[in-house]
Amino acid sequence: MSAQAADAPVGRDTPMEISALHRVNGRRMTPPWPEGMQEIVLGLGCFWGAERLFWQLAGVHVTAVGYAGGITPNPTYQETCTGRTGHAEVVRVVFDPAEIDLDTLLRHFWEAHDPTQGNRQGNDIGPQYRSIILTVDDEQRALAERSRDAYGKALAAQGRGPITTEIMPLEAFYYAEEYHQQYLDKNPGGYCGLKGTGVSCPIS
């Protein structure tokens, strides 16, 4: 067992109980998805503003916030905030590739945050706020890596540092608590930590 695993909260076998209905569009946030839908899981800091970014895009079928990329099964928000679960705050984006392609989703991802900051986004500090892309197949991974390389060059041209975004296969997505789902629709004046670099991502 690694030191990280030994220090991680044990977690639980029971998934978080949520309503499973998206507050904004009324669609189910849990699989199975309608035929033809695809999904990708993205972390770009606090998941409240990140989820709103994606649910507003035409072609996105449904979104949900949760935890992924770490060790602890079915973690709570409080456990994730310790930084010891290994998870990042993420958004599950289910989309119709006939209406919006992955390159477009990735462009919004890159431009909505600063992917050079390591374990933080602005004043939100800790590994739970790191930039991460969790892919479901090799094609997604290749597209994500290509977009990272393209954006890395654009950032470097503007004097920015190297991208620290992790790109890894999705092993598990754990839903966050109900009150986090579509948080900024429930709390329109709530905190949104999204802040891009101002550098455009040169992909379609």
Short mmCIF file of N, CA and C in Angstrom, two decimals, residues 45-197:
data_model
loop_
_atom_site.label_atom_id
_atom_site.label_comp_id
_atom_site.label_asym_id
_atom_site.label_seq_id
_atom_site.Cartn_x
_atom_site.Cartn_y
_atom_site.Cartn_z
N GLY A 45 -10.95 23.16 -11.18
CA GLY A 45 -11.16 23.94 -9.97
C GLY A 45 -12.50 23.64 -9.35
N CYS A 46 -13.01 24.57 -8.55
CA CYS A 46 -14.29 24.38 -7.87
C CYS A 46 -15.36 23.95 -8.87
N PHE A 47 -16.09 22.89 -8.55
CA PHE A 47 -16.99 22.33 -9.56
C PHE A 47 -18.30 23.07 -9.73
N TRP A 48 -18.60 24.05 -8.89
CA TRP A 48 -19.86 24.77 -9.03
C TRP A 48 -19.91 25.55 -10.34
N GLY A 49 -18.96 26.41 -10.54
CA GLY A 49 -18.92 27.20 -11.78
C GLY A 49 -18.62 26.36 -12.99
N ALA A 50 -17.79 25.33 -12.80
CA ALA A 50 -17.43 24.45 -13.91
C ALA A 50 -18.66 23.74 -14.46
N GLU A 51 -19.54 23.28 -13.57
CA GLU A 51 -20.74 22.59 -14.06
C GLU A 51 -21.63 23.55 -14.83
N ARG A 52 -21.82 24.77 -14.34
CA ARG A 52 -22.67 25.73 -15.04
C ARG A 52 -22.12 26.03 -16.44
N LEU A 53 -20.81 26.14 -16.56
CA LEU A 53 -20.19 26.38 -17.86
C LEU A 53 -20.66 25.35 -18.88
N PHE A 54 -20.66 24.08 -18.49
CA PHE A 54 -20.96 23.02 -19.45
C PHE A 54 -22.46 22.79 -19.64
N TRP A 55 -23.28 22.98 -18.60
CA TRP A 55 -24.71 22.74 -18.83
C TRP A 55 -25.30 23.79 -19.77
N GLN A 56 -24.62 24.92 -19.92
CA GLN A 56 -25.13 25.98 -20.79
C GLN A 56 -24.80 25.75 -22.26
N LEU A 57 -23.95 24.79 -22.57
CA LEU A 57 -23.52 24.58 -23.95
C LEU A 57 -24.53 23.75 -24.74
N ALA A 58 -24.91 24.22 -25.92
CA ALA A 58 -25.78 23.44 -26.79
C ALA A 58 -25.10 22.14 -27.17
N GLY A 59 -25.83 21.04 -27.08
CA GLY A 59 -25.27 19.73 -27.38
C GLY A 59 -24.88 18.93 -26.15
N VAL A 60 -24.80 19.61 -25.00
CA VAL A 60 -24.55 18.90 -23.74
C VAL A 60 -25.88 18.37 -23.23
N HIS A 61 -25.96 17.06 -23.07
CA HIS A 61 -27.21 16.42 -22.66
C HIS A 61 -27.48 16.61 -21.18
N VAL A 62 -26.47 16.37 -20.35
CA VAL A 62 -26.64 16.52 -18.91
C VAL A 62 -25.26 16.64 -18.26
N THR A 63 -25.25 17.23 -17.08
CA THR A 63 -24.02 17.35 -16.30
C THR A 63 -24.29 16.89 -14.87
N ALA A 64 -23.22 16.57 -14.17
CA ALA A 64 -23.30 16.27 -12.75
C ALA A 64 -21.93 16.53 -12.14
N VAL A 65 -21.91 16.94 -10.88
CA VAL A 65 -20.63 17.15 -10.21
C VAL A 65 -20.31 15.97 -9.31
N GLY A 66 -19.02 15.76 -9.12
CA GLY A 66 -18.60 14.65 -8.30
C GLY A 66 -17.11 14.66 -8.05
N TYR A 67 -16.60 13.49 -7.70
CA TYR A 67 -15.20 13.33 -7.32
C TYR A 67 -14.61 12.19 -8.14
N ALA A 68 -13.37 12.37 -8.61
CA ALA A 68 -12.72 11.34 -9.41
C ALA A 68 -11.22 11.57 -9.42
N GLY A 69 -10.50 10.53 -9.82
CA GLY A 69 -9.05 10.63 -9.95
C GLY A 69 -8.27 10.23 -8.72
N GLY A 70 -8.97 9.75 -7.68
CA GLY A 70 -8.28 9.43 -6.44
C GLY A 70 -8.50 8.01 -5.96
N ILE A 71 -8.53 7.84 -4.64
CA ILE A 71 -8.50 6.52 -4.03
C ILE A 71 -9.78 6.19 -3.27
N THR A 72 -10.23 7.11 -2.44
CA THR A 72 -11.33 6.83 -1.52
C THR A 72 -12.64 6.57 -2.26
N PRO A 73 -13.29 5.42 -2.02
CA PRO A 73 -14.57 5.14 -2.68
C PRO A 73 -15.70 5.96 -2.04
N ASN A 74 -16.55 6.53 -2.90
CA ASN A 74 -17.72 7.29 -2.45
C ASN A 74 -17.38 8.29 -1.34
N PRO A 75 -16.45 9.20 -1.62
CA PRO A 75 -16.05 10.15 -0.58
C PRO A 75 -17.11 11.21 -0.35
N THR A 76 -17.04 11.85 0.80
CA THR A 76 -17.86 13.02 1.08
C THR A 76 -17.10 14.27 0.64
N TYR A 77 -17.82 15.37 0.58
CA TYR A 77 -17.18 16.65 0.27
C TYR A 77 -16.13 16.98 1.33
N GLN A 78 -16.48 16.76 2.60
CA GLN A 78 -15.55 17.07 3.67
C GLN A 78 -14.27 16.24 3.55
N GLU A 79 -14.40 14.96 3.20
CA GLU A 79 -13.22 14.12 3.02
C GLU A 79 -12.38 14.60 1.84
N THR A 80 -13.05 14.96 0.75
CA THR A 80 -12.32 15.41 -0.43
C THR A 80 -11.57 16.70 -0.14
N CYS A 81 -12.15 17.57 0.67
CA CYS A 81 -11.52 18.85 1.00
C CYS A 81 -10.25 18.70 1.84
N THR A 82 -10.04 17.53 2.43
CA THR A 82 -8.79 17.32 3.17
C THR A 82 -7.61 17.16 2.23
N GLY A 83 -7.88 16.85 0.93
CA GLY A 83 -6.81 16.60 -0.01
C GLY A 83 -6.25 15.20 0.08
N ARG A 84 -6.76 14.39 1.02
CA ARG A 84 -6.18 13.05 1.24
C ARG A 84 -6.88 11.94 0.47
N THR A 85 -8.01 12.23 -0.17
CA THR A 85 -8.69 11.19 -0.95
C THR A 85 -8.01 10.97 -2.31
N GLY A 86 -7.25 11.95 -2.75
CA GLY A 86 -6.64 11.90 -4.09
C GLY A 86 -7.58 12.37 -5.18
N HIS A 87 -8.85 12.60 -4.84
CA HIS A 87 -9.83 13.00 -5.84
C HIS A 87 -9.76 14.49 -6.16
N ALA A 88 -10.18 14.82 -7.36
CA ALA A 88 -10.41 16.21 -7.75
C ALA A 88 -11.92 16.46 -7.81
N GLU A 89 -12.31 17.72 -7.62
CA GLU A 89 -13.68 18.11 -7.89
C GLU A 89 -13.85 18.14 -9.41
N VAL A 90 -14.84 17.40 -9.92
CA VAL A 90 -14.98 17.24 -11.37
C VAL A 90 -16.43 17.38 -11.82
N VAL A 91 -16.59 17.52 -13.13
CA VAL A 91 -17.90 17.56 -13.76
C VAL A 91 -18.00 16.43 -14.77
N ARG A 92 -19.03 15.63 -14.66
CA ARG A 92 -19.32 14.62 -15.69
C ARG A 92 -20.15 15.31 -16.77
N VAL A 93 -19.63 15.31 -17.98
CA VAL A 93 -20.29 15.97 -19.10
C VAL A 93 -20.75 14.89 -20.09
N VAL A 94 -22.06 14.75 -20.22
CA VAL A 94 -22.65 13.80 -21.18
C VAL A 94 -23.12 14.63 -22.36
N PHE A 95 -22.65 14.28 -23.54
CA PHE A 95 -22.90 15.15 -24.70
C PHE A 95 -23.26 14.35 -25.94
N ASP A 96 -23.92 15.05 -26.87
CA ASP A 96 -24.29 14.46 -28.15
C ASP A 96 -23.24 14.88 -29.18
N PRO A 97 -22.39 13.95 -29.63
CA PRO A 97 -21.31 14.33 -30.56
C PRO A 97 -21.82 14.81 -31.91
N ALA A 98 -23.10 14.58 -32.20
CA ALA A 98 -23.67 15.11 -33.44
C ALA A 98 -23.95 16.61 -33.33
N GLU A 99 -24.00 17.12 -32.08
CA GLU A 99 -24.29 18.54 -31.86
C GLU A 99 -23.09 19.32 -31.35
N ILE A 100 -22.23 18.68 -30.57
CA ILE A 100 -21.04 19.35 -30.06
C ILE A 100 -19.93 18.32 -29.99
N ASP A 101 -18.77 18.65 -30.57
CA ASP A 101 -17.70 17.65 -30.58
C ASP A 101 -16.77 17.85 -29.39
N LEU A 102 -15.93 16.85 -29.18
CA LEU A 102 -15.05 16.88 -28.01
C LEU A 102 -14.06 18.02 -28.08
N ASP A 103 -13.57 18.35 -29.27
CA ASP A 103 -12.65 19.47 -29.39
C ASP A 103 -13.28 20.76 -28.86
N THR A 104 -14.56 20.97 -29.14
CA THR A 104 -15.24 22.17 -28.66
C THR A 104 -15.35 22.16 -27.14
N LEU A 105 -15.70 21.02 -26.56
CA LEU A 105 -15.75 20.91 -25.10
C LEU A 105 -14.39 21.19 -24.49
N LEU A 106 -13.34 20.64 -25.10
CA LEU A 106 -11.99 20.83 -24.58
C LEU A 106 -11.55 22.29 -24.70
N ARG A 107 -11.95 22.95 -25.76
CA ARG A 107 -11.61 24.37 -25.90
C ARG A 107 -12.23 25.18 -24.76
N HIS A 108 -13.50 24.90 -24.45
CA HIS A 108 -14.13 25.59 -23.32
C HIS A 108 -13.42 25.24 -22.01
N PHE A 109 -13.03 23.99 -21.86
CA PHE A 109 -12.30 23.55 -20.66
C PHE A 109 -11.02 24.36 -20.49
N TRP A 110 -10.19 24.39 -21.53
CA TRP A 110 -8.89 25.07 -21.42
C TRP A 110 -9.05 26.55 -21.15
N GLU A 111 -10.00 27.19 -21.83
CA GLU A 111 -10.11 28.65 -21.76
C GLU A 111 -10.79 29.14 -20.48
N ALA A 112 -11.43 28.24 -19.74
CA ALA A 112 -12.19 28.65 -18.56
C ALA A 112 -11.38 28.62 -17.27
N HIS A 113 -10.13 28.14 -17.33
CA HIS A 113 -9.33 28.09 -16.11
C HIS A 113 -7.86 28.26 -16.47
N ASP A 114 -7.01 28.25 -15.46
CA ASP A 114 -5.57 28.34 -15.68
C ASP A 114 -4.96 26.96 -15.41
N PRO A 115 -4.61 26.23 -16.45
CA PRO A 115 -4.13 24.85 -16.27
C PRO A 115 -2.65 24.75 -15.93
N THR A 116 -2.04 25.86 -15.49
CA THR A 116 -0.61 25.85 -15.18
C THR A 116 -0.34 25.91 -13.68
N GLN A 117 -1.38 25.84 -12.85
CA GLN A 117 -1.21 26.16 -11.43
C GLN A 117 -0.97 24.97 -10.52
N GLY A 118 -0.97 23.76 -11.06
CA GLY A 118 -0.75 22.61 -10.19
C GLY A 118 -1.94 22.37 -9.29
N ASN A 119 -1.68 22.20 -7.99
CA ASN A 119 -2.75 21.86 -7.05
C ASN A 119 -3.47 23.09 -6.51
N ARG A 120 -4.04 23.86 -7.44
CA ARG A 120 -4.82 25.03 -7.04
C ARG A 120 -5.52 25.62 -8.25
N GLN A 121 -6.51 26.46 -7.99
CA GLN A 121 -7.06 27.38 -8.97
C GLN A 121 -7.29 28.68 -8.22
N GLY A 122 -6.43 29.66 -8.49
CA GLY A 122 -6.54 30.93 -7.81
C GLY A 122 -6.39 30.77 -6.31
N ASN A 123 -7.38 31.25 -5.55
CA ASN A 123 -7.33 31.15 -4.10
C ASN A 123 -7.80 29.81 -3.57
N ASP A 124 -8.29 28.94 -4.45
CA ASP A 124 -8.69 27.59 -4.04
C ASP A 124 -7.46 26.69 -4.10
N ILE A 125 -6.98 26.28 -2.96
CA ILE A 125 -5.70 25.58 -2.87
C ILE A 125 -5.91 24.16 -2.38
N GLY A 126 -5.25 23.20 -3.05
CA GLY A 126 -5.31 21.79 -2.67
C GLY A 126 -5.45 20.92 -3.90
N PRO A 127 -5.05 19.66 -3.80
CA PRO A 127 -5.11 18.76 -4.96
C PRO A 127 -6.52 18.54 -5.49
N GLN A 128 -7.53 18.79 -4.67
CA GLN A 128 -8.91 18.64 -5.13
C GLN A 128 -9.29 19.68 -6.18
N TYR A 129 -8.49 20.73 -6.30
CA TYR A 129 -8.76 21.79 -7.27
C TYR A 129 -7.86 21.71 -8.51
N ARG A 130 -7.12 20.61 -8.64
CA ARG A 130 -6.19 20.50 -9.76
C ARG A 130 -6.93 20.34 -11.09
N SER A 131 -6.23 20.65 -12.15
CA SER A 131 -6.76 20.51 -13.50
C SER A 131 -6.59 19.07 -13.95
N ILE A 132 -7.68 18.47 -14.45
CA ILE A 132 -7.62 17.04 -14.80
C ILE A 132 -8.65 16.72 -15.88
N ILE A 133 -8.27 15.83 -16.79
CA ILE A 133 -9.17 15.29 -17.81
C ILE A 133 -9.18 13.78 -17.64
N LEU A 134 -10.36 13.21 -17.44
CA LEU A 134 -10.51 11.77 -17.27
C LEU A 134 -11.27 11.23 -18.48
N THR A 135 -10.60 10.39 -19.23
CA THR A 135 -11.12 9.94 -20.52
C THR A 135 -11.69 8.53 -20.43
N VAL A 136 -12.61 8.22 -21.36
CA VAL A 136 -13.25 6.90 -21.34
C VAL A 136 -12.71 5.95 -22.40
N ASP A 137 -11.88 6.46 -23.33
CA ASP A 137 -11.29 5.57 -24.33
C ASP A 137 -10.03 6.21 -24.92
N ASP A 138 -9.34 5.45 -25.75
CA ASP A 138 -8.07 5.91 -26.32
C ASP A 138 -8.26 7.11 -27.24
N GLU A 139 -9.37 7.15 -27.95
CA GLU A 139 -9.61 8.27 -28.86
C GLU A 139 -9.74 9.58 -28.08
N GLN A 140 -10.48 9.54 -26.98
CA GLN A 140 -10.60 10.73 -26.15
C GLN A 140 -9.24 11.15 -25.60
N ARG A 141 -8.47 10.18 -25.17
CA ARG A 141 -7.15 10.51 -24.61
C ARG A 141 -6.28 11.19 -25.66
N ALA A 142 -6.28 10.67 -26.89
CA ALA A 142 -5.47 11.25 -27.95
C ALA A 142 -5.91 12.69 -28.25
N LEU A 143 -7.23 12.93 -28.30
CA LEU A 143 -7.73 14.27 -28.54
C LEU A 143 -7.37 15.21 -27.39
N ALA A 144 -7.46 14.71 -26.17
CA ALA A 144 -7.12 15.53 -25.01
C ALA A 144 -5.64 15.90 -25.03
N GLU A 145 -4.78 14.94 -25.36
CA GLU A 145 -3.35 15.21 -25.40
C GLU A 145 -3.01 16.19 -26.52
N ARG A 146 -3.69 16.04 -27.65
CA ARG A 146 -3.46 16.97 -28.76
C ARG A 146 -3.87 18.38 -28.38
N SER A 147 -5.01 18.51 -27.72
CA SER A 147 -5.47 19.84 -27.32
C SER A 147 -4.54 20.44 -26.26
N ARG A 148 -4.06 19.60 -25.35
CA ARG A 148 -3.11 20.08 -24.33
C ARG A 148 -1.85 20.64 -24.98
N ASP A 149 -1.33 19.90 -25.94
CA ASP A 149 -0.10 20.34 -26.60
C ASP A 149 -0.32 21.65 -27.36
N ALA A 150 -1.48 21.76 -28.02
CA ALA A 150 -1.78 22.98 -28.77
C ALA A 150 -1.93 24.17 -27.83
N TYR A 151 -2.63 23.96 -26.72
CA TYR A 151 -2.83 25.06 -25.79
C TYR A 151 -1.53 25.41 -25.06
N GLY A 152 -0.72 24.40 -24.81
CA GLY A 152 0.57 24.64 -24.18
C GLY A 152 1.43 25.58 -25.01
N LYS A 153 1.41 25.40 -26.31
CA LYS A 153 2.18 26.28 -27.21
C LYS A 153 1.62 27.69 -27.19
N ALA A 154 0.28 27.80 -27.18
CA ALA A 154 -0.35 29.12 -27.13
C ALA A 154 -0.02 29.84 -25.83
N LEU A 155 -0.02 29.11 -24.72
CA LEU A 155 0.33 29.71 -23.44
C LEU A 155 1.79 30.14 -23.40
N ALA A 156 2.66 29.27 -23.90
CA ALA A 156 4.09 29.59 -23.91
C ALA A 156 4.37 30.84 -24.73
N ALA A 157 3.63 31.01 -25.82
CA ALA A 157 3.81 32.18 -26.67
C ALA A 157 3.44 33.47 -25.94
N GLN A 158 2.62 33.34 -24.90
CA GLN A 158 2.22 34.50 -24.10
C GLN A 158 3.00 34.58 -22.78
N GLY A 159 4.07 33.78 -22.68
CA GLY A 159 4.91 33.83 -21.50
C GLY A 159 4.39 33.06 -20.30
N ARG A 160 3.43 32.20 -20.52
CA ARG A 160 2.87 31.40 -19.43
C ARG A 160 3.70 30.14 -19.21
N GLY A 161 3.56 29.57 -18.03
CA GLY A 161 4.30 28.37 -17.70
C GLY A 161 3.69 27.13 -18.31
N PRO A 162 4.31 25.96 -18.05
CA PRO A 162 3.82 24.71 -18.64
C PRO A 162 2.51 24.24 -18.02
N ILE A 163 1.74 23.52 -18.80
CA ILE A 163 0.47 22.96 -18.35
C ILE A 163 0.73 21.82 -17.36
N THR A 164 -0.02 21.81 -16.27
CA THR A 164 0.10 20.76 -15.25
C THR A 164 -1.08 19.80 -15.25
N THR A 165 -1.99 19.97 -16.19
CA THR A 165 -3.21 19.15 -16.27
C THR A 165 -2.89 17.66 -16.38
N GLU A 166 -3.51 16.86 -15.54
CA GLU A 166 -3.40 15.40 -15.65
C GLU A 166 -4.38 14.91 -16.71
N ILE A 167 -3.95 13.95 -17.50
CA ILE A 167 -4.85 13.26 -18.44
C ILE A 167 -4.74 11.77 -18.12
N MET A 168 -5.84 11.17 -17.72
CA MET A 168 -5.79 9.78 -17.27
C MET A 168 -7.12 9.10 -17.56
N PRO A 169 -7.13 7.76 -17.60
CA PRO A 169 -8.38 7.04 -17.82
C PRO A 169 -9.33 7.20 -16.63
N LEU A 170 -10.61 7.30 -16.92
CA LEU A 170 -11.61 7.37 -15.87
C LEU A 170 -11.82 5.97 -15.29
N GLU A 171 -11.54 5.82 -14.01
CA GLU A 171 -11.78 4.54 -13.34
C GLU A 171 -13.11 4.54 -12.59
N ALA A 172 -13.43 5.65 -11.98
CA ALA A 172 -14.70 5.75 -11.25
C ALA A 172 -15.08 7.21 -11.10
N PHE A 173 -16.37 7.48 -11.20
CA PHE A 173 -16.93 8.81 -10.93
C PHE A 173 -17.88 8.65 -9.75
N TYR A 174 -17.63 9.43 -8.70
CA TYR A 174 -18.49 9.38 -7.52
C TYR A 174 -19.29 10.67 -7.43
N TYR A 175 -20.61 10.55 -7.41
CA TYR A 175 -21.46 11.73 -7.35
C TYR A 175 -21.25 12.50 -6.06
N ALA A 176 -21.24 13.83 -6.18
CA ALA A 176 -21.21 14.69 -5.00
C ALA A 176 -22.60 14.79 -4.40
N GLU A 177 -22.65 15.33 -3.21
CA GLU A 177 -23.89 15.48 -2.48
C GLU A 177 -24.92 16.29 -3.28
N GLU A 178 -26.19 16.07 -2.98
CA GLU A 178 -27.28 16.72 -3.71
C GLU A 178 -27.13 18.24 -3.73
N TYR A 179 -26.72 18.83 -2.62
CA TYR A 179 -26.70 20.30 -2.58
C TYR A 179 -25.63 20.89 -3.51
N HIS A 180 -24.65 20.09 -3.92
CA HIS A 180 -23.65 20.57 -4.87
C HIS A 180 -24.14 20.49 -6.32
N GLN A 181 -25.10 19.63 -6.60
CA GLN A 181 -25.57 19.47 -7.97
C GLN A 181 -26.28 20.75 -8.44
N GLN A 182 -25.82 21.29 -9.60
CA GLN A 182 -26.39 22.54 -10.14
C GLN A 182 -26.45 23.63 -9.06
N TYR A 183 -25.40 23.74 -8.29
CA TYR A 183 -25.34 24.64 -7.15
C TYR A 183 -25.64 26.09 -7.54
N LEU A 184 -25.10 26.53 -8.67
CA LEU A 184 -25.27 27.94 -9.03
C LEU A 184 -26.64 28.23 -9.64
N ASP A 185 -27.41 27.21 -9.93
CA ASP A 185 -28.82 27.44 -10.27
C ASP A 185 -29.62 27.61 -8.99
N LYS A 186 -29.27 26.86 -7.97
CA LYS A 186 -29.94 26.99 -6.68
C LYS A 186 -29.53 28.28 -5.97
N ASN A 187 -28.29 28.70 -6.21
CA ASN A 187 -27.72 29.88 -5.54
C ASN A 187 -27.09 30.78 -6.60
N PRO A 188 -27.90 31.54 -7.33
CA PRO A 188 -27.40 32.32 -8.46
C PRO A 188 -26.27 33.28 -8.11
N GLY A 189 -26.22 33.75 -6.86
CA GLY A 189 -25.16 34.65 -6.45
C GLY A 189 -24.01 33.95 -5.77
N GLY A 190 -23.97 32.62 -5.88
CA GLY A 190 -22.94 31.84 -5.21
C GLY A 190 -21.57 31.98 -5.84
N TYR A 191 -20.61 31.41 -5.16
CA TYR A 191 -19.21 31.51 -5.58
C TYR A 191 -18.94 30.78 -6.88
N CYS A 192 -18.28 31.46 -7.81
CA CYS A 192 -17.80 30.83 -9.05
C CYS A 192 -16.34 31.18 -9.19
N GLY A 193 -15.47 30.16 -9.14
CA GLY A 193 -14.03 30.40 -9.16
C GLY A 193 -13.41 30.36 -10.53
N LEU A 194 -14.23 30.23 -11.60
CA LEU A 194 -13.66 30.14 -12.93
C LEU A 194 -12.96 31.45 -13.32
N LYS A 195 -11.73 31.30 -13.78
CA LYS A 195 -10.99 32.45 -14.25
C LYS A 195 -9.94 31.96 -15.23
N GLY A 196 -10.14 32.25 -16.51
CA GLY A 196 -9.22 31.79 -17.52
C GLY A 196 -7.97 32.65 -17.61
N THR A 197 -7.11 32.30 -18.51
CA THR A 197 -5.86 33.02 -18.71
C THR A 197 -6.00 34.16 -19.70
#
